[in-house]
Amino acid sequence: MPSYPNVEDVLCDLLDSIAYTDTWRDPERELPFIIVRRVGGNEDGITDRPAVRVQVTADDYESAKNLMGAVRERILNAGCTSVNGVNIDVTREIVGGQQAPAFNPEDISVTSTFVLSFRKQ
């Protein structure tokens, strides 16, 4: 039976060339890095529309902002493309970049939330 792609896996593949990308924070990981987590969304039996929070962490605010800019551009340009055989129908940003608390208070994090659309594979 067909199933929907795992949006976290798709985004890890899509963003890893920008900076190390995963679904959790490894305390030993050097900066910068990107964390992706599904935080909601819905599906209607044909299309899954996951909402995903993307958090970038860097040494300073300017670096974090620039990294989020690269992430945002990559995600928003990913609609109607394929990542490792997974077709992404639509992408959109629903919450723009905002500074967020980081695991280490000396690090600077910026988060944005995106919605992607996938059909069953």
PDB file of C-alpha atoms in Angstrom:
ATOM      1  CA  MET A   1       0.000   0.000   0.000  1.00  0.00           C
ATOM      2  CA  PRO A   2       1.452   3.411  -0.907  1.00  0.00           C
ATOM      3  CA  SER A   3       2.447   5.719   1.893  1.00  0.00           C
ATOM      4  CA  TYR A   4       3.447   9.337   2.251  1.00  0.00           C
ATOM      5  CA  PRO A   5       7.113  10.304   2.316  1.00  0.00           C
ATOM      6  CA  ASN A   6       8.674  11.173   5.664  1.00  0.00           C
ATOM      7  CA  VAL A   7       9.018  14.955   5.447  1.00  0.00           C
ATOM      8  CA  GLU A   8      11.888  15.011   7.951  1.00  0.00           C
ATOM      9  CA  ASP A   9      13.923  12.605   5.804  1.00  0.00           C
ATOM     10  CA  VAL A  10      13.128  14.610   2.667  1.00  0.00           C
ATOM     11  CA  LEU A  11      14.238  17.886   4.271  1.00  0.00           C
ATOM     12  CA  CYS A  12      17.406  16.323   5.701  1.00  0.00           C
ATOM     13  CA  ASP A  13      18.309  15.256   2.146  1.00  0.00           C
ATOM     14  CA  LEU A  14      17.286  18.616   0.674  1.00  0.00           C
ATOM     15  CA  LEU A  15      19.186  20.801   3.170  1.00  0.00           C
ATOM     16  CA  ASP A  16      22.262  18.753   4.081  1.00  0.00           C
ATOM     17  CA  SER A  17      24.410  20.411   1.414  1.00  0.00           C
ATOM     18  CA  ILE A  18      23.773  23.795   3.106  1.00  0.00           C
ATOM     19  CA  ALA A  19      24.761  22.630   6.607  1.00  0.00           C
ATOM     20  CA  TYR A  20      24.577  19.428   8.630  1.00  0.00           C
ATOM     21  CA  THR A  21      20.860  18.597   8.968  1.00  0.00           C
ATOM     22  CA  ASP A  22      19.146  16.161  11.348  1.00  0.00           C
ATOM     23  CA  THR A  23      16.013  15.737  13.471  1.00  0.00           C
ATOM     24  CA  TRP A  24      17.762  16.147  16.805  1.00  0.00           C
ATOM     25  CA  ARG A  25      20.615  18.107  18.375  1.00  0.00           C
ATOM     26  CA  ASP A  26      23.807  16.188  18.966  1.00  0.00           C
ATOM     27  CA  PRO A  27      25.606  18.157  21.728  1.00  0.00           C
ATOM     28  CA  GLU A  28      28.953  17.246  20.130  1.00  0.00           C
ATOM     29  CA  ARG A  29      27.971  18.670  16.718  1.00  0.00           C
ATOM     30  CA  GLU A  30      29.929  21.721  15.603  1.00  0.00           C
ATOM     31  CA  LEU A  31      28.068  24.826  14.449  1.00  0.00           C
ATOM     32  CA  PRO A  32      26.313  25.590  12.193  1.00  0.00           C
ATOM     33  CA  PHE A  33      23.599  22.956  11.909  1.00  0.00           C
ATOM     34  CA  ILE A  34      19.940  22.603  10.935  1.00  0.00           C
ATOM     35  CA  ILE A  35      17.240  20.727  12.862  1.00  0.00           C
ATOM     36  CA  VAL A  36      13.948  19.745  11.164  1.00  0.00           C
ATOM     37  CA  ARG A  37      10.852  18.487  12.971  1.00  0.00           C
ATOM     38  CA  ARG A  38       7.324  17.811  11.817  1.00  0.00           C
ATOM     39  CA  VAL A  39       5.061  19.860  14.081  1.00  0.00           C
ATOM     40  CA  GLY A  40       1.663  19.297  12.482  1.00  0.00           C
ATOM     41  CA  GLY A  41      -0.223  19.250   9.236  1.00  0.00           C
ATOM     42  CA  ASN A  42      -2.895  17.017   7.780  1.00  0.00           C
ATOM     43  CA  GLU A  43      -3.668  14.572   5.006  1.00  0.00           C
ATOM     44  CA  ASP A  44      -6.814  13.850   3.071  1.00  0.00           C
ATOM     45  CA  GLY A  45      -6.092  10.390   1.703  1.00  0.00           C
ATOM     46  CA  ILE A  46      -4.512  11.830  -1.432  1.00  0.00           C
ATOM     47  CA  THR A  47      -2.131  14.550  -0.225  1.00  0.00           C
ATOM     48  CA  ASP A  48      -0.133  14.978   2.986  1.00  0.00           C
ATOM     49  CA  ARG A  49       0.573  18.586   3.991  1.00  0.00           C
ATOM     50  CA  PRO A  50       3.056  18.404   6.866  1.00  0.00           C
ATOM     51  CA  ALA A  51       3.998  21.534   8.795  1.00  0.00           C
ATOM     52  CA  VAL A  52       7.710  21.458   9.621  1.00  0.00           C
ATOM     53  CA  ARG A  53       9.707  23.653  11.980  1.00  0.00           C
ATOM     54  CA  VAL A  54      13.217  24.297  10.709  1.00  0.00           C
ATOM     55  CA  GLN A  55      15.726  25.615  13.243  1.00  0.00           C
ATOM     56  CA  VAL A  56      19.173  26.816  12.242  1.00  0.00           C
ATOM     57  CA  THR A  57      21.855  27.347  14.873  1.00  0.00           C
ATOM     58  CA  ALA A  58      25.064  29.300  14.402  1.00  0.00           C
ATOM     59  CA  ASP A  59      27.692  31.279  16.321  1.00  0.00           C
ATOM     60  CA  ASP A  60      26.013  34.651  15.885  1.00  0.00           C
ATOM     61  CA  TYR A  61      22.748  36.193  14.748  1.00  0.00           C
ATOM     62  CA  GLU A  62      24.033  37.382  11.374  1.00  0.00           C
ATOM     63  CA  SER A  63      25.279  33.864  10.514  1.00  0.00           C
ATOM     64  CA  ALA A  64      22.016  32.292  11.681  1.00  0.00           C
ATOM     65  CA  LYS A  65      19.981  34.787   9.623  1.00  0.00           C
ATOM     66  CA  ASN A  66      22.068  34.123   6.517  1.00  0.00           C
ATOM     67  CA  LEU A  67      21.802  30.362   7.007  1.00  0.00           C
ATOM     68  CA  MET A  68      18.017  30.618   7.389  1.00  0.00           C
ATOM     69  CA  GLY A  69      17.920  32.686   4.194  1.00  0.00           C
ATOM     70  CA  ALA A  70      19.658  29.867   2.309  1.00  0.00           C
ATOM     71  CA  VAL A  71      17.331  27.280   3.874  1.00  0.00           C
ATOM     72  CA  ARG A  72      14.236  29.327   3.043  1.00  0.00           C
ATOM     73  CA  GLU A  73      15.314  29.782  -0.575  1.00  0.00           C
ATOM     74  CA  ARG A  74      16.066  26.063  -0.982  1.00  0.00           C
ATOM     75  CA  ILE A  75      12.722  24.971   0.496  1.00  0.00           C
ATOM     76  CA  LEU A  76      10.613  27.542  -1.372  1.00  0.00           C
ATOM     77  CA  ASN A  77      12.276  26.549  -4.663  1.00  0.00           C
ATOM     78  CA  ALA A  78      11.698  22.825  -4.036  1.00  0.00           C
ATOM     79  CA  GLY A  79       8.055  22.761  -5.172  1.00  0.00           C
ATOM     80  CA  CYS A  80       7.536  20.701  -8.341  1.00  0.00           C
ATOM     81  CA  THR A  81      10.907  18.998  -7.871  1.00  0.00           C
ATOM     82  CA  SER A  82      12.144  15.611  -6.725  1.00  0.00           C
ATOM     83  CA  VAL A  83      14.530  14.829  -3.858  1.00  0.00           C
ATOM     84  CA  ASN A  84      16.003  11.319  -3.943  1.00  0.00           C
ATOM     85  CA  GLY A  85      12.970  10.065  -5.841  1.00  0.00           C
ATOM     86  CA  VAL A  86      10.399  11.868  -3.675  1.00  0.00           C
ATOM     87  CA  ASN A  87       8.192  14.344  -5.529  1.00  0.00           C
ATOM     88  CA  ILE A  88       7.460  17.584  -3.668  1.00  0.00           C
ATOM     89  CA  ASP A  89       4.279  19.182  -5.004  1.00  0.00           C
ATOM     90  CA  VAL A  90       4.147  22.542  -3.213  1.00  0.00           C
ATOM     91  CA  THR A  91       6.131  24.404  -0.564  1.00  0.00           C
ATOM     92  CA  ARG A  92       5.257  27.543   1.371  1.00  0.00           C
ATOM     93  CA  GLU A  93       6.388  29.389   4.447  1.00  0.00           C
ATOM     94  CA  ILE A  94       3.760  29.909   7.156  1.00  0.00           C
ATOM     95  CA  VAL A  95       5.910  31.469   9.908  1.00  0.00           C
ATOM     96  CA  GLY A  96       8.918  33.570   8.943  1.00  0.00           C
ATOM     97  CA  GLY A  97      12.324  33.538  10.614  1.00  0.00           C
ATOM     98  CA  GLN A  98      12.284  34.381  14.295  1.00  0.00           C
ATOM     99  CA  GLN A  99      14.971  34.126  16.905  1.00  0.00           C
ATOM    100  CA  ALA A 100      14.477  31.111  19.178  1.00  0.00           C
ATOM    101  CA  PRO A 101      16.055  29.746  22.346  1.00  0.00           C
ATOM    102  CA  ALA A 102      19.006  27.466  21.636  1.00  0.00           C
ATOM    103  CA  PHE A 103      20.220  24.337  23.433  1.00  0.00           C
ATOM    104  CA  ASN A 104      23.337  26.262  24.438  1.00  0.00           C
ATOM    105  CA  PRO A 105      22.590  29.890  25.427  1.00  0.00           C
ATOM    106  CA  GLU A 106      25.790  31.018  23.674  1.00  0.00           C
ATOM    107  CA  ASP A 107      24.473  29.721  20.336  1.00  0.00           C
ATOM    108  CA  ILE A 108      21.985  31.695  18.242  1.00  0.00           C
ATOM    109  CA  SER A 109      18.998  29.977  16.643  1.00  0.00           C
ATOM    110  CA  VAL A 110      16.446  31.154  14.101  1.00  0.00           C
ATOM    111  CA  THR A 111      13.321  29.142  13.257  1.00  0.00           C
ATOM    112  CA  SER A 112      10.794  29.172  10.435  1.00  0.00           C
ATOM    113  CA  THR A 113       7.824  26.921   9.757  1.00  0.00           C
ATOM    114  CA  PHE A 114       7.019  25.567   6.314  1.00  0.00           C
ATOM    115  CA  VAL A 115       4.264  23.446   4.795  1.00  0.00           C
ATOM    116  CA  LEU A 116       5.086  20.983   2.030  1.00  0.00           C
ATOM    117  CA  SER A 117       2.687  18.840   0.005  1.00  0.00           C
ATOM    118  CA  PHE A 118       3.284  15.219  -0.982  1.00  0.00           C
ATOM    119  CA  ARG A 119       1.177  12.583  -2.655  1.00  0.00           C
ATOM    120  CA  LYS A 120       1.437   8.920  -1.752  1.00  0.00           C
ATOM    121  CA  GLN A 121       4.496   7.213  -3.211  1.00  0.00           C
TER     122      GLN A 121
END
